PDB file of C-alpha atoms in Angstrom:
ATOM      1  CA  THR Y 910      84.688-220.047 -83.917  1.00  0.00           C
ATOM      2  CA  ILE Y 911      83.057-217.090 -85.517  1.00  0.00           C
ATOM      3  CA  ASN Y 912      82.875-218.038 -89.178  1.00  0.00           C
ATOM      4  CA  ASN Y 913      80.855-215.609 -91.046  1.00  0.00           C
ATOM      5  CA  LEU Y 914      81.431-212.104 -88.938  1.00  0.00           C
ATOM      6  CA  VAL Y 915      81.275-209.114 -91.242  1.00  0.00           C
ATOM      7  CA  LEU Y 916      82.787-205.965 -89.418  1.00  0.00           C
ATOM      8  CA  LEU Y 917      80.998-203.030 -90.495  1.00  0.00           C
ATOM      9  CA  PRO Y 918      83.301-199.676 -91.023  1.00  0.00           C
ATOM     10  CA  SER Y 919      83.081-197.261 -88.230  1.00  0.00           C
ATOM     11  CA  SER Y 920      82.688-194.412 -90.762  1.00  0.00           C
ATOM     12  CA  TYR Y 921      82.000-193.938 -94.241  1.00  0.00           C
ATOM     13  CA  ASP Y 922      83.180-191.166 -97.126  1.00  0.00           C
ATOM     14  CA  ILE Y 923      81.073-188.608 -98.521  1.00  0.00           C
ATOM     15  CA  ASN Y 924      82.327-187.031-101.732  1.00  0.00           C
ATOM     16  CA  ILE Y 925      81.037-183.580-102.501  1.00  0.00           C
ATOM     17  CA  SER Y 926      81.609-181.771-105.687  1.00  0.00           C
ATOM     18  CA  LYS Y 927      79.995-178.126-107.048  1.00  0.00           C
ATOM     19  CA  ASN Y 928      80.582-175.817-109.438  1.00  0.00           C
ATOM     20  CA  SER Y 929      81.477-172.389-108.733  1.00  0.00           C
ATOM     21  CA  ASN Y 930      79.053-169.656-107.443  1.00  0.00           C
ATOM     22  CA  GLY Y 931      77.911-171.251-104.192  1.00  0.00           C
ATOM     23  CA  LYS Y 932      78.929-172.615-101.131  1.00  0.00           C
ATOM     24  CA  PHE Y 933      78.064-174.911 -98.175  1.00  0.00           C
ATOM     25  CA  ASP Y 934      76.897-174.285 -94.589  1.00  0.00           C
ATOM     26  CA  PRO Y 935      78.614-175.462 -92.721  1.00  0.00           C
ATOM     27  CA  PRO Y 936      81.688-174.588 -94.908  1.00  0.00           C
ATOM     28  CA  ILE Y 937      83.595-177.719 -95.967  1.00  0.00           C
ATOM     29  CA  SER Y 938      87.290-177.543 -96.621  1.00  0.00           C
ATOM     30  CA  LYS Y 939      87.668-180.786 -98.523  1.00  0.00           C
ATOM     31  CA  ASP Y 940      85.980-182.759-101.234  1.00  0.00           C
ATOM     32  CA  LYS Y 941      85.615-185.714 -99.174  1.00  0.00           C
ATOM     33  CA  ILE Y 942      84.471-185.731 -95.357  1.00  0.00           C
ATOM     34  CA  SER Y 943      84.053-188.895 -93.187  1.00  0.00           C
ATOM     35  CA  VAL Y 944      80.844-189.429 -91.247  1.00  0.00           C
ATOM     36  CA  ASP Y 945      80.333-191.890 -88.631  1.00  0.00           C
ATOM     37  CA  ARG Y 946      78.260-194.763 -89.232  1.00  0.00           C
ATOM     38  CA  GLU Y 947      74.851-194.300 -88.627  1.00  0.00           C
ATOM     39  CA  ASN Y 948      75.080-190.666 -87.921  1.00  0.00           C
ATOM     40  CA  PRO Y 949      73.165-188.093 -89.714  1.00  0.00           C
ATOM     41  CA  PHE Y 950      74.617-185.890 -92.216  1.00  0.00           C
ATOM     42  CA  THR Y 951      73.064-182.336 -93.237  1.00  0.00           C
ATOM     43  CA  LEU Y 952      74.584-179.635 -95.441  1.00  0.00           C
ATOM     44  CA  ASP Y 953      73.120-176.422 -96.659  1.00  0.00           C
ATOM     45  CA  ILE Y 954      73.395-175.284 -99.975  1.00  0.00           C
ATOM     46  CA  VAL Y 955      73.785-171.543-100.441  1.00  0.00           C
ATOM     47  CA  PRO Y 956      73.902-169.975-104.018  1.00  0.00           C
ATOM     48  CA  ASP Y 957      75.881-166.985-104.402  1.00  0.00           C
ATOM     49  CA  LEU Y 958      73.775-163.677-105.268  1.00  0.00           C
ATOM     50  CA  GLY Y 959      72.249-164.117-108.847  1.00  0.00           C
ATOM     51  CA  TYR Y 960      72.545-167.778-108.765  1.00  0.00           C
ATOM     52  CA  PHE Y 961      70.249-170.635-107.977  1.00  0.00           C
ATOM     53  CA  VAL Y 962      70.392-174.332-107.111  1.00  0.00           C
ATOM     54  CA  ASP Y 963      70.010-175.898-110.491  1.00  0.00           C
ATOM     55  CA  SER Y 964      70.582-179.783-109.532  1.00  0.00           C
ATOM     56  CA  VAL Y 965      71.862-181.789-106.758  1.00  0.00           C
ATOM     57  CA  TYR Y 966      72.785-185.340-107.459  1.00  0.00           C
ATOM     58  CA  ILE Y 967      73.089-187.957-104.817  1.00  0.00           C
ATOM     59  CA  ASP Y 968      75.074-191.052-106.286  1.00  0.00           C
ATOM     60  CA  ASN Y 969      74.002-189.708-109.749  1.00  0.00           C
ATOM     61  CA  ILE Y 970      70.333-189.532-108.743  1.00  0.00           C
ATOM     62  CA  HIS Y 971      68.928-186.218-109.091  1.00  0.00           C
ATOM     63  CA  ASN Y 972      67.363-185.062-105.542  1.00  0.00           C
ATOM     64  CA  GLU Y 973      64.546-182.657-106.004  1.00  0.00           C
ATOM     65  CA  ALA Y 974      63.945-182.432-102.578  1.00  0.00           C
ATOM     66  CA  ALA Y 975      67.599-181.198-101.925  1.00  0.00           C
ATOM     67  CA  VAL Y 976      67.028-178.687-104.784  1.00  0.00           C
ATOM     68  CA  ALA Y 977      63.783-177.271-103.294  1.00  0.00           C
ATOM     69  CA  ASN Y 978      64.991-177.038-100.000  1.00  0.00           C
ATOM     70  CA  LYS Y 979      68.689-176.152-100.549  1.00  0.00           C
ATOM     71  CA  LYS Y 980      69.587-178.978 -98.044  1.00  0.00           C
ATOM     72  CA  ILE Y 981      71.171-182.048 -98.461  1.00  0.00           C
ATOM     73  CA  GLU Y 982      70.026-184.395 -95.542  1.00  0.00           C
ATOM     74  CA  ILE Y 983      70.798-188.044 -95.038  1.00  0.00           C
ATOM     75  CA  TYR Y 984      69.345-189.208 -91.906  1.00  0.00           C
ATOM     76  CA  SER Y 985      71.364-192.227 -91.094  1.00  0.00           C
ATOM     77  CA  VAL Y 986      74.856-192.719 -93.109  1.00  0.00           C
ATOM     78  CA  LEU Y 987      74.776-196.542 -93.875  1.00  0.00           C
ATOM     79  CA  LYS Y 988      77.010-196.345 -97.004  1.00  0.00           C
ATOM     80  CA  SER Y 989      79.657-193.927 -98.943  1.00  0.00           C
ATOM     81  CA  TYR Y 990      77.904-191.346-101.090  1.00  0.00           C
ATOM     82  CA  ASP Y 991      78.677-189.249-104.093  1.00  0.00           C
ATOM     83  CA  ILE Y 992      77.053-185.804-104.095  1.00  0.00           C
ATOM     84  CA  ARG Y 993      77.232-183.181-106.906  1.00  0.00           C
ATOM     85  CA  VAL Y 994      75.704-179.863-106.620  1.00  0.00           C
ATOM     86  CA  VAL Y 995      75.174-177.498-109.890  1.00  0.00           C
ATOM     87  CA  PHE Y 996      74.707-173.817-109.309  1.00  0.00           C
ATOM     88  CA  SER Y 997      73.372-171.708-112.401  1.00  0.00           C
ATOM     89  CA  PRO Y 998      72.733-168.158-113.135  1.00  0.00           C
ATOM     90  CA  ILE Y 999      69.368-166.576-112.741  1.00  0.00           C
ATOM     91  CA  GLN Y1000      68.099-165.399-116.034  1.00  0.00           C
ATOM     92  CA  TYR Y1001      65.788-162.367-116.007  1.00  0.00           C
ATOM     93  CA  LEU Y1002      63.287-161.059-118.985  1.00  0.00           C
ATOM     94  CA  LEU Y1003      63.895-157.731-120.209  1.00  0.00           C
ATOM     95  CA  THR Y1004      60.854-156.259-122.363  1.00  0.00           C
ATOM     96  CA  VAL Y1005      61.242-152.906-124.203  1.00  0.00           C
ATOM     97  CA  LYS Y1006      58.622-151.073-126.188  1.00  0.00           C
ATOM     98  CA  SER Y1007      57.228-147.640-127.382  1.00  0.00           C
ATOM     99  CA  ASN Y1008      53.822-146.520-126.126  1.00  0.00           C
ATOM    100  CA  ASP Y1009      53.473-145.359-129.758  1.00  0.00           C
ATOM    101  CA  ALA Y1010      55.643-146.573-132.672  1.00  0.00           C
ATOM    102  CA  SER Y1011      54.498-143.860-134.563  1.00  0.00           C
ATOM    103  CA  LEU Y1012      55.867-141.207-132.287  1.00  0.00           C
ATOM    104  CA  GLY Y1013      59.439-142.839-131.173  1.00  0.00           C
ATOM    105  CA  ILE Y1014      61.209-146.190-131.126  1.00  0.00           C
ATOM    106  CA  VAL Y1015      62.770-148.331-127.994  1.00  0.00           C
ATOM    107  CA  THR Y1016      65.796-150.260-128.749  1.00  0.00           C
ATOM    108  CA  LYS Y1017      68.229-152.012-126.227  1.00  0.00           C
ATOM    109  CA  ASP Y1018      72.155-152.741-126.438  1.00  0.00           C
ATOM    110  CA  PRO Y1019      72.828-155.751-126.498  1.00  0.00           C
ATOM    111  CA  GLU Y1020      69.894-156.264-128.756  1.00  0.00           C
ATOM    112  CA  LEU Y1021      70.544-160.130-128.363  1.00  0.00           C
ATOM    113  CA  GLY Y1022      67.440-161.840-126.996  1.00  0.00           C
ATOM    114  CA  THR Y1023      65.134-160.726-124.177  1.00  0.00           C
ATOM    115  CA  THR Y1024      66.773-162.854-121.308  1.00  0.00           C
ATOM    116  CA  PHE Y1025      69.685-161.742-119.321  1.00  0.00           C
ATOM    117  CA  VAL Y1026      71.854-163.283-116.209  1.00  0.00           C
ATOM    118  CA  TYR Y1027      72.005-161.205-113.071  1.00  0.00           C
ATOM    119  CA  GLY Y1028      73.830-158.138-112.766  1.00  0.00           C
ATOM    120  CA  THR Y1029      74.024-157.813-116.648  1.00  0.00           C
ATOM    121  CA  LYS Y1030      73.643-154.130-117.548  1.00  0.00           C
ATOM    122  CA  VAL Y1031      71.659-153.181-120.747  1.00  0.00           C
ATOM    123  CA  LYS Y1032      71.432-149.828-122.323  1.00  0.00           C
ATOM    124  CA  VAL Y1033      67.770-148.935-123.238  1.00  0.00           C
ATOM    125  CA  MET Y1034      67.364-146.186-125.713  1.00  0.00           C
ATOM    126  CA  ALA Y1035      64.437-144.221-127.178  1.00  0.00           C
ATOM    127  CA  THR Y1036      64.627-142.329-130.535  1.00  0.00           C
ATOM    128  CA  ARG Y1037      61.998-139.630-131.258  1.00  0.00           C
ATOM    129  CA  LEU Y1038      60.540-139.717-134.707  1.00  0.00           C
ATOM    130  CA  GLY Y1039      60.070-136.122-136.250  1.00  0.00           C
ATOM    131  CA  GLN Y1040      59.797-133.495-133.840  1.00  0.00           C
ATOM    132  CA  ASN Y1041      57.605-135.651-131.316  1.00  0.00           C
ATOM    133  CA  ASN Y1042      58.571-135.540-127.753  1.00  0.00           C
ATOM    134  CA  PHE Y1043      59.890-137.995-125.426  1.00  0.00           C
ATOM    135  CA  ASP Y1044      58.383-137.881-121.973  1.00  0.00           C
ATOM    136  CA  GLY Y1045      60.122-140.620-120.120  1.00  0.00           C
ATOM    137  CA  TRP Y1046      60.310-144.118-118.925  1.00  0.00           C
ATOM    138  CA  THR Y1047      57.760-146.399-117.152  1.00  0.00           C
ATOM    139  CA  GLY Y1048      58.926-149.464-115.629  1.00  0.00           C
ATOM    140  CA  TYR Y1049      62.353-148.417-114.493  1.00  0.00           C
ATOM    141  CA  GLY Y1050      63.008-145.327-112.369  1.00  0.00           C
ATOM    142  CA  ASN Y1051      61.475-142.150-113.661  1.00  0.00           C
ATOM    143  CA  SER Y1052      64.331-140.780-115.876  1.00  0.00           C
ATOM    144  CA  GLU Y1053      63.458-138.405-118.607  1.00  0.00           C
ATOM    145  CA  ASN Y1054      66.967-139.249-120.332  1.00  0.00           C
ATOM    146  CA  ASP Y1055      66.701-140.757-123.682  1.00  0.00           C
ATOM    147  CA  THR Y1056      68.969-143.524-122.465  1.00  0.00           C
ATOM    148  CA  ILE Y1057      69.084-145.466-119.246  1.00  0.00           C
ATOM    149  CA  GLU Y1058      71.283-148.213-118.037  1.00  0.00           C
ATOM    150  CA  VAL Y1059      69.458-151.050-116.579  1.00  0.00           C
ATOM    151  CA  THR Y1060      71.097-153.627-114.395  1.00  0.00           C
ATOM    152  CA  MET Y1061      69.403-156.733-114.446  1.00  0.00           C
ATOM    153  CA  THR Y1062      68.135-157.908-110.965  1.00  0.00           C
ATOM    154  CA  LYS Y1063      64.768-158.881-111.766  1.00  0.00           C
ATOM    155  CA  ASN Y1064      62.275-159.067-114.882  1.00  0.00           C
ATOM    156  CA  TYR Y1065      61.709-155.464-116.183  1.00  0.00           C
ATOM    157  CA  ASP Y1066      58.908-154.473-118.434  1.00  0.00           C
ATOM    158  CA  ILE Y1067      60.199-150.941-119.714  1.00  0.00           C
ATOM    159  CA  THR Y1068      58.073-148.520-121.803  1.00  0.00           C
ATOM    160  CA  GLY Y1069      59.321-145.325-123.496  1.00  0.00           C
ATOM    161  CA  ASN Y1070      56.666-142.758-123.729  1.00  0.00           C
ATOM    162  CA  PHE Y1071      56.599-140.332-126.405  1.00  0.00           C
ATOM    163  CA  SER Y1072      53.877-137.410-127.371  1.00  0.00           C
ATOM    164  CA  GLU Y1073      53.123-135.389-130.237  1.00  0.00           C
ATOM    165  CA  PRO Y1074      54.342-131.771-129.789  1.00  0.00           C
ATOM    166  CA  PHE Y1075      52.037-129.115-128.391  1.00  0.00           C
ATOM    167  CA  LYS Y1076      50.361-127.262-131.560  1.00  0.00           C
ATOM    168  CA  TYR Y1077      49.511-123.628-130.682  1.00  0.00           C
ATOM    169  CA  THR Y1078      46.688-122.309-132.604  1.00  0.00           C
ATOM    170  CA  LEU Y1079      46.608-118.411-132.777  1.00  0.00           C
ATOM    171  CA  GLN Y1080      43.119-116.798-133.700  1.00  0.00           C
ATOM    172  CA  LEU Y1081      43.135-113.324-134.453  1.00  0.00           C
TER     173      LEU Y1081
END
């Protein structure tokens, strides 16, 4: 007789959860999938545009390799796993300034902070002081309009360029 025979399951469940703003490749349609015992399990992590893989937890343990590689890899499934993926929006830095604050000032709307999530639209405005000239922008396009709309898709360092009016001297 066989007294202490332990039968191993033929497959194990992998519970997978994520917030929105990303997907898996190959796509999975359920939060729980079954994987045959001792088989590998691989799942690519694909953030949506403007998002990044913030965290990957396998059995509540943060997995830096999965974050860095955007891939979950279990080489031989020998138990059930709980996997949780967190996607977060990319933050971009917007710096605005005047080339000479005595000639003109530069502001932005919304004025709050200097970091914005991907796709945020920010108005940047140049205001001349006195009769000075506004000559245009550097760091975002080459518009000479005193107001531009910046769509945050990367870090920007934008300067409003002002100059004194040209003075004519008439000699008789």
